[in-house]
Short mmCIF file of C-alpha atoms in Angstrom, two decimals:
data_model
loop_
_atom_site.label_atom_id
_atom_site.label_comp_id
_atom_site.label_asym_id
_atom_site.label_seq_id
_atom_site.Cartn_x
_atom_site.Cartn_y
_atom_site.Cartn_z
CA MET A 1 11.43 42.02 -15.67
CA ASN A 2 10.18 43.58 -12.48
CA GLU A 3 10.45 40.90 -9.81
CA THR A 4 7.58 42.28 -7.73
CA SER A 5 5.17 41.57 -10.59
CA LEU A 6 5.84 37.83 -10.38
CA PRO A 7 3.33 35.74 -8.45
CA PRO A 8 4.66 34.31 -5.17
CA ALA A 9 6.35 30.92 -5.51
CA LEU A 10 3.82 29.49 -3.07
CA ASP A 11 0.57 30.92 -1.82
CA ALA A 12 -1.70 28.67 0.22
CA ARG A 13 -4.60 28.84 2.60
CA LEU A 14 -5.62 25.47 3.93
CA SER A 15 -8.38 24.18 6.14
CA LEU A 16 -8.30 20.49 6.86
CA ARG A 17 -9.56 18.05 9.42
CA VAL A 18 -8.09 14.64 10.22
CA PHE A 19 -9.63 11.99 12.42
CA ASP A 20 -7.61 10.02 14.89
CA GLY A 21 -9.95 7.39 16.23
CA SER A 22 -12.83 9.29 17.77
CA SER A 23 -11.33 12.79 17.90
CA ALA A 24 -10.77 15.27 15.08
CA PHE A 25 -7.76 17.55 14.64
CA VAL A 26 -8.27 20.72 12.67
CA VAL A 27 -5.52 22.59 10.84
CA GLU A 28 -5.93 26.14 9.53
CA ALA A 29 -2.80 27.36 7.78
CA GLU A 30 -1.87 30.39 5.69
CA LEU A 31 1.42 30.25 3.83
CA ALA A 32 3.11 32.72 1.52
CA LEU A 33 6.56 32.31 0.04
CA PRO A 34 7.90 34.86 -2.48
CA SER A 35 10.92 32.63 -3.18
CA GLY A 36 13.48 30.48 -1.37
CA VAL A 37 12.83 28.33 1.68
CA LEU A 38 9.75 28.61 3.89
CA VAL A 39 10.13 27.14 7.37
CA LEU A 40 7.10 25.71 9.17
CA PHE A 41 8.13 26.11 12.78
CA GLY A 42 6.58 24.90 15.99
CA PRO A 43 6.54 22.04 18.49
CA SER A 44 5.40 18.52 17.60
CA GLY A 45 1.71 17.87 17.02
CA VAL A 46 0.66 21.35 15.85
CA GLY A 47 -0.12 20.49 12.24
CA LYS A 48 3.15 21.15 10.39
CA THR A 49 3.43 17.72 8.79
CA LEU A 50 -0.30 17.65 7.97
CA THR A 51 0.17 20.97 6.17
CA LEU A 52 3.04 19.47 4.19
CA LEU A 53 0.93 16.44 3.24
CA ALA A 54 -1.88 18.72 2.15
CA LEU A 55 0.49 20.71 -0.07
CA ALA A 56 1.59 17.44 -1.68
CA GLY A 57 -2.03 16.47 -2.33
CA LEU A 58 -1.84 13.53 0.06
CA LEU A 59 -4.60 14.76 2.39
CA ASP A 60 -8.09 15.98 1.62
CA VAL A 61 -8.37 19.73 2.14
CA ARG A 62 -11.81 21.05 3.06
CA ALA A 63 -11.39 24.68 2.05
CA GLY A 64 -8.84 27.15 0.77
CA HIS A 65 -6.38 27.16 -2.10
CA ILE A 66 -2.83 26.18 -3.07
CA ARG A 67 -1.10 28.17 -5.80
CA LEU A 68 2.35 27.44 -7.09
CA GLY A 69 3.49 30.43 -9.09
CA ASP A 70 0.66 31.11 -11.50
CA GLU A 71 -0.69 27.56 -11.37
CA THR A 72 -3.53 26.52 -9.09
CA LEU A 73 -3.02 23.08 -7.54
CA PHE A 74 -6.10 23.31 -5.36
CA ASP A 75 -9.02 25.67 -5.09
CA ALA A 76 -12.03 24.49 -3.13
CA ALA A 77 -14.26 27.32 -4.36
CA ARG A 78 -13.50 26.55 -8.02
CA GLY A 79 -13.49 22.78 -7.56
CA VAL A 80 -9.85 22.46 -8.66
CA CYS A 81 -7.74 19.67 -7.17
CA VAL A 82 -4.68 18.42 -9.02
CA PRO A 83 -4.03 14.84 -7.82
CA ALA A 84 -0.80 14.13 -5.94
CA HIS A 85 0.83 12.25 -8.80
CA ARG A 86 0.38 15.19 -11.18
CA ARG A 87 1.57 17.98 -8.85
CA ARG A 88 5.31 17.43 -9.36
CA VAL A 89 5.93 18.26 -5.74
CA GLY A 90 8.99 16.57 -4.25
CA TYR A 91 8.34 15.11 -0.81
CA VAL A 92 10.95 13.90 1.66
CA PRO A 93 9.14 12.48 4.71
CA GLN A 94 10.69 12.45 8.16
CA GLY A 95 11.41 8.73 7.99
CA GLN A 96 12.74 9.09 4.43
CA ALA A 97 10.57 6.14 3.34
CA LEU A 98 13.11 4.51 1.06
CA PHE A 99 11.69 1.53 -0.82
CA PRO A 100 13.09 -1.47 1.07
CA PHE A 101 13.04 -3.81 -1.93
CA LEU A 102 15.26 -1.53 -4.06
CA ASP A 103 18.89 -0.45 -3.79
CA VAL A 104 19.97 3.19 -3.65
CA ALA A 105 20.24 3.68 -7.43
CA GLU A 106 16.84 2.07 -7.98
CA ASN A 107 15.31 4.22 -5.26
CA VAL A 108 16.61 7.38 -6.89
CA ALA A 109 15.39 6.26 -10.34
CA PHE A 110 11.97 5.15 -9.03
CA GLY A 111 9.98 8.08 -10.42
CA LEU A 112 11.91 8.26 -13.69
CA PRO A 113 11.02 6.59 -16.98
CA ARG A 114 12.77 3.24 -17.43
CA GLY A 115 15.67 3.24 -19.85
CA GLN A 116 19.00 4.88 -20.43
CA ALA A 117 17.81 8.46 -19.90
CA GLY A 118 16.36 7.60 -16.48
CA VAL A 119 19.49 5.71 -15.44
CA ALA A 120 21.72 8.61 -16.52
CA ARG A 121 19.60 11.15 -14.66
CA ALA A 122 19.62 9.03 -11.49
CA ARG A 123 23.38 8.64 -11.82
CA ALA A 124 23.86 12.41 -12.13
CA LEU A 125 21.81 13.02 -8.96
CA ILE A 126 23.66 10.32 -7.07
CA ASP A 127 26.92 12.04 -8.02
CA GLU A 128 25.56 15.47 -7.12
CA LEU A 129 24.53 14.29 -3.65
CA GLU A 130 27.85 12.50 -3.18
CA ILE A 131 26.42 9.02 -2.65
CA SER A 132 28.02 7.30 -5.67
CA HIS A 133 29.77 4.82 -3.39
CA LEU A 134 26.36 3.72 -2.08
CA ALA A 135 24.64 3.21 -5.44
CA SER A 136 24.21 -0.53 -5.02
CA ALA A 137 23.71 -0.46 -1.24
CA HIS A 138 20.49 -1.55 0.44
CA PRO A 139 18.58 1.15 2.38
CA THR A 140 18.98 -0.76 5.67
CA ALA A 141 22.76 -0.43 5.39
CA LEU A 142 22.67 3.39 5.30
CA SER A 143 23.14 5.96 8.06
CA GLY A 144 20.50 8.60 8.76
CA GLY A 145 22.35 11.22 6.73
CA GLU A 146 22.89 8.86 3.80
CA ARG A 147 19.23 7.88 3.79
CA GLN A 148 18.30 11.55 3.74
CA ARG A 149 20.54 12.19 0.74
CA VAL A 150 18.98 9.24 -1.14
CA ALA A 151 15.47 10.48 -0.34
CA LEU A 152 16.43 13.97 -1.49
CA ALA A 153 17.94 12.67 -4.74
CA ARG A 154 14.80 10.60 -5.36
CA ALA A 155 12.56 13.63 -4.83
CA LEU A 156 14.73 15.81 -7.09
CA ALA A 157 14.80 13.20 -9.83
CA VAL A 158 11.31 14.10 -11.06
CA GLU A 159 12.29 17.79 -11.32
CA PRO A 160 9.78 19.04 -8.74
CA ARG A 161 8.41 22.57 -8.80
CA LEU A 162 8.22 22.59 -5.00
CA LEU A 163 10.26 20.64 -2.48
CA LEU A 164 8.72 19.53 0.82
CA LEU A 165 11.13 18.49 3.57
CA ASP A 166 9.81 17.10 6.85
CA GLU A 167 12.37 17.42 9.66
CA PRO A 168 15.17 16.53 7.22
CA PHE A 169 17.93 16.68 9.81
CA ALA A 170 16.16 14.93 12.71
CA SER A 171 17.71 11.51 12.06
CA VAL A 172 21.19 12.87 11.33
CA ASP A 173 23.97 13.09 13.90
CA GLU A 174 25.45 16.48 14.83
CA GLU A 175 28.49 15.98 12.64
CA GLY A 176 26.53 15.16 9.50
CA ARG A 177 23.90 17.80 10.12
CA ALA A 178 25.98 20.81 9.04
CA SER A 179 27.12 19.04 5.90
CA LEU A 180 23.57 17.98 5.01
CA ARG A 181 22.25 21.50 5.63
CA GLY A 182 24.80 22.71 3.11
CA VAL A 183 23.72 20.07 0.60
CA VAL A 184 20.01 20.91 0.95
CA ALA A 185 20.66 24.66 0.70
CA GLU A 186 22.83 24.13 -2.37
CA VAL A 187 20.44 21.89 -4.31
CA VAL A 188 17.55 24.28 -3.66
CA ARG A 189 19.60 27.35 -4.59
CA ARG A 190 21.04 25.73 -7.72
CA ARG A 191 17.61 24.77 -9.04
CA GLY A 192 15.84 27.91 -7.88
CA ILE A 193 12.86 25.87 -6.66
CA PRO A 194 10.84 26.92 -3.64
CA ALA A 195 11.04 24.62 -0.63
CA VAL A 196 8.97 24.16 2.51
CA LEU A 197 10.86 22.78 5.48
CA VAL A 198 9.30 21.53 8.70
CA THR A 199 11.31 21.86 11.89
CA HIS A 200 11.00 22.46 15.61
CA ASP A 201 14.67 23.44 15.88
CA ALA A 202 15.24 27.20 16.12
CA SER A 203 18.85 27.13 14.89
CA GLU A 204 17.82 25.02 11.90
CA ALA A 205 14.95 27.40 11.12
CA GLN A 206 17.32 30.35 11.18
CA ALA A 207 20.03 28.63 9.16
CA MET A 208 17.75 27.31 6.42
CA GLY A 209 14.79 29.66 6.19
CA ASP A 210 14.22 32.75 4.07
CA HIS A 211 10.71 33.02 5.47
CA MET A 212 8.97 31.38 8.37
CA VAL A 213 5.52 30.70 9.77
CA ARG A 214 4.92 29.66 13.35
CA PHE A 215 2.36 27.01 14.20
CA ALA A 216 0.46 26.56 17.44
CA ARG A 217 -2.43 24.18 18.09
CA GLY A 218 -3.17 23.58 14.41
CA ARG A 219 -2.95 27.21 13.30
CA THR A 220 -0.38 29.49 11.74
CA ILE A 221 -0.05 32.29 14.27
CA ALA A 222 2.77 34.43 12.84
CA ALA A 223 4.72 34.90 9.63
CA GLY A 224 7.88 36.78 8.78
CA ALA A 225 11.65 36.56 8.71
CA PRO A 226 13.01 33.67 10.82
CA ARG A 227 15.25 35.84 13.00
CA ALA A 228 12.48 38.35 13.76
CA LEU A 229 10.00 35.63 14.67
CA LEU A 230 12.48 33.71 16.77
CA ASP A 231 13.56 36.86 18.62
CA ALA A 232 9.93 37.73 19.31
CA ARG A 233 9.23 34.40 21.05
CA MET B 1 -2.73 -47.66 -8.17
CA THR B 2 -5.73 -47.95 -10.47
CA ALA B 3 -7.39 -45.10 -12.35
CA ASP B 4 -10.13 -45.16 -9.71
CA ASP B 5 -7.53 -44.64 -7.00
CA VAL B 6 -5.85 -41.76 -8.85
CA PHE B 7 -9.07 -39.95 -9.75
CA PRO B 8 -9.74 -38.33 -6.31
CA VAL B 9 -6.14 -37.08 -6.16
CA VAL B 10 -6.28 -35.47 -9.59
CA LEU B 11 -9.79 -34.12 -8.99
CA SER B 12 -8.81 -32.57 -5.64
CA LEU B 13 -5.78 -30.84 -7.14
CA ARG B 14 -7.77 -29.58 -10.12
CA VAL B 15 -10.61 -28.35 -7.91
CA SER B 16 -8.18 -26.56 -5.56
CA VAL B 17 -6.22 -24.92 -8.37
CA ALA B 18 -9.45 -23.81 -10.06
CA ALA B 19 -10.84 -22.47 -6.77
CA LEU B 20 -7.62 -20.57 -6.14
CA ALA B 21 -7.64 -19.16 -9.68
CA VAL B 22 -11.17 -17.87 -9.05
CA ILE B 23 -10.60 -16.34 -5.62
CA ALA B 24 -7.01 -15.08 -5.91
CA PRO B 25 -7.67 -11.94 -8.02
CA VAL B 26 -10.93 -11.13 -6.23
CA GLY B 27 -9.52 -11.92 -2.78
CA VAL B 28 -6.31 -9.91 -3.14
CA THR B 29 -8.27 -6.97 -4.58
CA LEU B 30 -10.73 -7.12 -1.69
CA ALA B 31 -7.85 -7.37 0.80
CA VAL B 32 -6.37 -4.18 -0.70
CA VAL B 33 -9.73 -2.41 -0.51
CA GLN B 34 -10.35 -3.50 3.09
CA ALA B 35 -6.80 -2.57 4.09
CA ARG B 36 -6.69 0.86 2.47
CA ALA B 37 -10.16 2.22 1.67
CA ARG B 38 -12.38 3.84 4.28
CA TYR B 39 -16.05 3.62 3.39
CA PRO B 40 -19.29 3.41 5.39
CA LEU B 41 -20.02 -0.31 4.93
CA ARG B 42 -16.44 -1.48 5.53
CA ARG B 43 -17.19 -3.26 8.82
CA LEU B 44 -20.23 -4.97 7.33
CA VAL B 45 -18.15 -6.23 4.38
CA ASP B 46 -15.50 -7.41 6.87
CA ALA B 47 -18.12 -9.46 8.69
CA LEU B 48 -19.44 -10.92 5.43
CA ILE B 49 -15.92 -11.96 4.39
CA PHE B 50 -15.49 -13.77 7.69
CA LEU B 51 -18.84 -15.56 7.53
CA PRO B 52 -17.84 -18.72 5.61
CA LEU B 53 -14.98 -19.19 8.07
CA ILE B 54 -17.27 -19.07 11.10
CA LEU B 55 -20.30 -20.93 9.75
CA PRO B 56 -20.37 -24.74 9.82
CA PRO B 57 -19.49 -26.05 6.33
CA SER B 58 -22.89 -27.71 6.14
CA VAL B 59 -24.52 -24.30 6.48
CA VAL B 60 -22.29 -22.92 3.72
CA GLY B 61 -23.27 -25.92 1.57
CA PHE B 62 -26.93 -25.29 2.28
CA PHE B 63 -26.59 -21.63 1.25
CA LEU B 64 -24.85 -22.70 -1.95
CA ILE B 65 -27.73 -25.06 -2.78
CA VAL B 66 -30.22 -22.27 -2.07
CA VAL B 67 -28.37 -19.84 -4.36
CA PHE B 68 -27.08 -22.16 -7.09
CA GLY B 69 -29.70 -24.93 -6.96
CA ARG B 70 -32.32 -25.22 -9.71
CA GLU B 71 -34.77 -23.12 -7.69
CA GLY B 72 -32.15 -20.57 -6.60
CA PRO B 73 -31.69 -17.06 -8.01
CA ILE B 74 -28.54 -17.97 -9.96
CA GLY B 75 -29.26 -21.66 -10.44
CA SER B 76 -32.64 -20.96 -12.09
CA VAL B 77 -30.99 -18.60 -14.59
CA LEU B 78 -28.34 -21.21 -15.40
CA ASP B 79 -31.06 -23.85 -15.66
CA ALA B 80 -32.78 -21.75 -18.33
CA PHE B 81 -29.61 -22.10 -20.41
CA GLY B 82 -29.49 -25.83 -19.76
CA MET B 83 -26.65 -25.58 -17.25
CA ARG B 84 -26.68 -27.23 -13.86
CA LEU B 85 -24.08 -26.63 -11.17
CA ALA B 86 -25.19 -28.74 -8.20
CA PHE B 87 -23.55 -32.17 -7.99
CA THR B 88 -20.93 -31.36 -10.62
CA PRO B 89 -17.14 -30.83 -10.31
CA ALA B 90 -17.85 -27.11 -10.82
CA ALA B 91 -19.92 -27.22 -7.62
CA ALA B 92 -16.89 -28.64 -5.80
CA VAL B 93 -14.84 -25.69 -7.14
CA ILE B 94 -17.44 -23.18 -5.91
CA ALA B 95 -17.68 -24.83 -2.47
CA SER B 96 -13.89 -24.85 -2.08
CA ALA B 97 -13.62 -21.27 -3.33
CA VAL B 98 -16.22 -19.95 -0.90
CA VAL B 99 -14.69 -21.72 2.10
CA ALA B 100 -11.10 -20.74 1.19
CA PHE B 101 -11.97 -17.12 0.39
CA PRO B 102 -11.99 -15.72 3.96
CA ILE B 103 -8.65 -17.32 4.80
CA LEU B 104 -7.08 -15.81 1.70
CA VAL B 105 -8.47 -12.33 2.31
CA LYS B 106 -7.82 -12.30 6.05
CA THR B 107 -4.21 -13.46 5.59
CA ALA B 108 -3.43 -11.00 2.79
CA GLN B 109 -5.13 -8.01 4.45
CA PRO B 110 -2.74 -7.58 7.42
CA ALA B 111 0.25 -7.93 5.09
CA ILE B 112 -1.10 -5.05 2.99
CA GLU B 113 -1.99 -3.01 6.08
CA ALA B 114 1.59 -3.43 7.29
CA VAL B 115 3.01 -1.65 4.23
CA PRO B 116 3.98 1.83 5.51
CA ALA B 117 1.55 4.41 4.13
CA GLU B 118 4.53 6.78 3.84
CA LEU B 119 6.03 4.62 1.05
CA GLU B 120 2.82 4.86 -0.90
CA ALA B 121 2.60 8.61 -0.27
CA VAL B 122 6.12 9.19 -1.58
CA ALA B 123 5.38 7.09 -4.65
CA ARG B 124 2.35 9.28 -5.41
CA THR B 125 4.52 12.40 -5.30
CA LEU B 126 6.95 10.68 -7.68
CA GLY B 127 4.21 10.60 -10.31
CA LEU B 128 2.59 7.20 -9.78
CA SER B 129 -1.18 6.86 -10.04
CA PRO B 130 -2.95 4.90 -7.27
CA LEU B 131 -2.97 1.73 -9.40
CA GLU B 132 0.73 2.10 -10.19
CA VAL B 133 1.42 2.57 -6.47
CA LEU B 134 -0.42 -0.68 -5.81
CA ALA B 135 1.58 -2.55 -8.46
CA ARG B 136 5.01 -1.02 -7.77
CA VAL B 137 4.96 -0.42 -4.01
CA THR B 138 2.14 -2.09 -2.07
CA LEU B 139 2.22 -5.54 -3.65
CA PRO B 140 6.05 -5.81 -3.81
CA CYS B 141 6.18 -4.90 -0.11
CA ALA B 142 3.40 -7.31 0.86
CA TRP B 143 4.22 -10.21 -1.48
CA ARG B 144 5.32 -12.62 1.24
CA GLY B 145 2.00 -12.21 3.05
CA ILE B 146 0.11 -12.55 -0.21
CA VAL B 147 1.96 -15.77 -1.08
CA ALA B 148 1.13 -17.08 2.40
CA ALA B 149 -2.51 -16.16 1.79
CA LEU B 150 -2.57 -18.03 -1.53
CA VAL B 151 -0.94 -21.09 0.04
CA LEU B 152 -3.35 -21.18 2.96
CA GLY B 153 -6.25 -20.63 0.57
CA PHE B 154 -5.07 -23.53 -1.59
CA ALA B 155 -4.61 -25.78 1.44
CA ARG B 156 -8.07 -24.93 2.74
CA ALA B 157 -9.58 -25.60 -0.68
CA LEU B 158 -7.77 -28.93 -0.86
CA GLY B 159 -9.17 -30.04 2.48
CA GLU B 160 -12.72 -28.81 1.93
CA PHE B 161 -15.29 -31.43 2.92
CA GLY B 162 -18.65 -30.36 4.35
CA ALA B 163 -19.81 -27.76 1.85
CA THR B 164 -18.57 -29.94 -1.02
CA LEU B 165 -20.51 -32.93 0.28
CA MET B 166 -23.69 -30.83 0.51
CA PHE B 167 -23.37 -29.00 -2.82
CA ALA B 168 -21.37 -31.34 -5.07
CA GLY B 169 -22.27 -34.66 -3.49
CA ASN B 170 -19.94 -37.63 -3.31
CA ILE B 171 -20.30 -39.14 -6.76
CA PRO B 172 -17.56 -41.66 -7.56
CA GLY B 173 -15.64 -40.73 -10.68
CA ARG B 174 -17.22 -37.25 -10.72
CA THR B 175 -17.12 -35.30 -7.45
CA ASN B 176 -15.33 -37.60 -4.99
CA THR B 177 -12.45 -35.40 -3.88
CA MET B 178 -9.88 -36.83 -1.47
CA PRO B 179 -11.57 -35.64 1.74
CA LEU B 180 -14.87 -37.18 0.58
CA GLU B 181 -13.09 -40.37 -0.45
CA ILE B 182 -11.49 -40.66 2.99
CA PHE B 183 -14.92 -40.36 4.58
CA SER B 184 -16.64 -42.89 2.31
CA SER B 185 -13.74 -45.37 2.43
CA TYR B 186 -13.72 -45.25 6.21
CA GLN B 187 -17.51 -45.64 6.32
CA THR B 188 -17.31 -48.78 4.20
CA GLY B 189 -14.47 -50.22 6.25
CA ASP B 190 -11.77 -49.75 3.63
CA ASP B 191 -9.27 -48.27 6.04
CA ALA B 192 -6.32 -48.86 3.70
CA ARG B 193 -7.91 -46.73 0.98
CA ALA B 194 -8.75 -44.04 3.51
CA ALA B 195 -5.16 -44.11 4.78
CA LEU B 196 -3.86 -43.73 1.22
CA TYR B 197 -5.67 -40.40 0.77
CA VAL B 198 -4.85 -39.31 4.30
CA GLY B 199 -1.20 -39.81 3.37
CA VAL B 200 -1.49 -38.01 0.03
CA LEU B 201 -3.40 -35.07 1.52
CA THR B 202 -0.95 -34.73 4.39
CA ALA B 203 2.06 -34.91 2.06
CA VAL B 204 0.67 -32.42 -0.45
CA SER B 205 -0.43 -29.98 2.28
CA PHE B 206 2.93 -30.23 4.05
CA GLY B 207 4.83 -29.85 0.77
CA VAL B 208 2.89 -26.76 -0.28
CA VAL B 209 3.25 -25.03 3.10
CA PHE B 210 6.94 -25.98 3.35
CA ALA B 211 7.64 -24.66 -0.17
CA ALA B 212 5.80 -21.44 0.59
CA ASN B 213 7.84 -20.96 3.76
CA SER B 214 11.12 -21.69 1.99
CA ALA B 215 10.54 -19.76 -1.25
CA PRO B 216 10.90 -16.21 0.18
CA ARG B 217 14.22 -17.12 1.83
CA MET B 218 15.54 -18.77 -1.33
CA LEU B 219 14.47 -15.84 -3.51
CA ALA B 220 15.99 -13.35 -1.07
CA ARG B 221 19.44 -14.88 -1.49
#
């Protein structure tokens, strides 16, 4: 099959407005990802995380569209909006957001059907992310890197068609960062799923990204290969 | 103790449990709505929830008579079916429920608001519908606050006096709850009888609040 005839893994144009008290913040973003990892790059407070939330269906989008392969998740003009719980989009927030009343294994299995199949699938992911020794640990007992692995396993458990990672290495120490980057790159490559990664770290953008968009003041202002965009700064 | 002595104790407990059974599902649901939903009349609803807490109980009792009395909009309908609420044990339940309602909602609401929205967002992406998120994330995270809300609601219902006196009266053997019995015993100079119910009310209230404080720690072990 000719690869160029395939639709892009992710194609999105988003216009959204969020209110913070009395003021409104507007985000206008255009994203295109043929395959691999798309990096949303820029300083804090420019709309990267809001864009991620919108892709997940967790924020109301005023206009635009979100297409994942040949499926439309959102299209304002056509009145299409697949709710968040039916998008099968894996989301790992910056704070990981592990459920505090569940242990690691239960966190990973949270989105899976109850029963043996769910337990086995959670177990396989726990092994894959090398956190077997933490299966019965409480989230508060974990390091930043361990929490990130649990959150990643939990997101992967539901076999997402798109993975959204918000500053996945921010809470990880320097030593664990390289190892975790390898883990994230490997799980994405192995599954062949597209991923969108938010970061303000240039080295991280370059190491992880196949494609990149730069954000400034709520808008995407440039798109291209990470190295080219970072060199052009 | 004679049957007459025991009656106000049993009645008070039954009235409080019934009031709690009425307001718990409605109150927790409203607390969730007020904590999470954003809609135009939210502040107005907030103020209305607070009202029975701020108003003198006699005013609440007066409103209840206006609404549920024989001439009232609901009371007249019930009257057509041969049912009367005023000056019945059911009236004591309604009075207790209305007065306890704001305490329940306003104690549960901050506990629900304190649940990180990020947890709920992640749960949505894991395939849970909004109702499933409520059942599997929000309520398990907020359960201590909700238990506290139920306990405080029960305690408030147990101690309700003014609105009950107005709407249910103080009919011996029918609507004389413990707080009313304390008042009437004291008025007639029977201080020993008043002290008996003071002791029972204090012990029950303390026991309920103490158990509610201890239960989360015991269950967490």
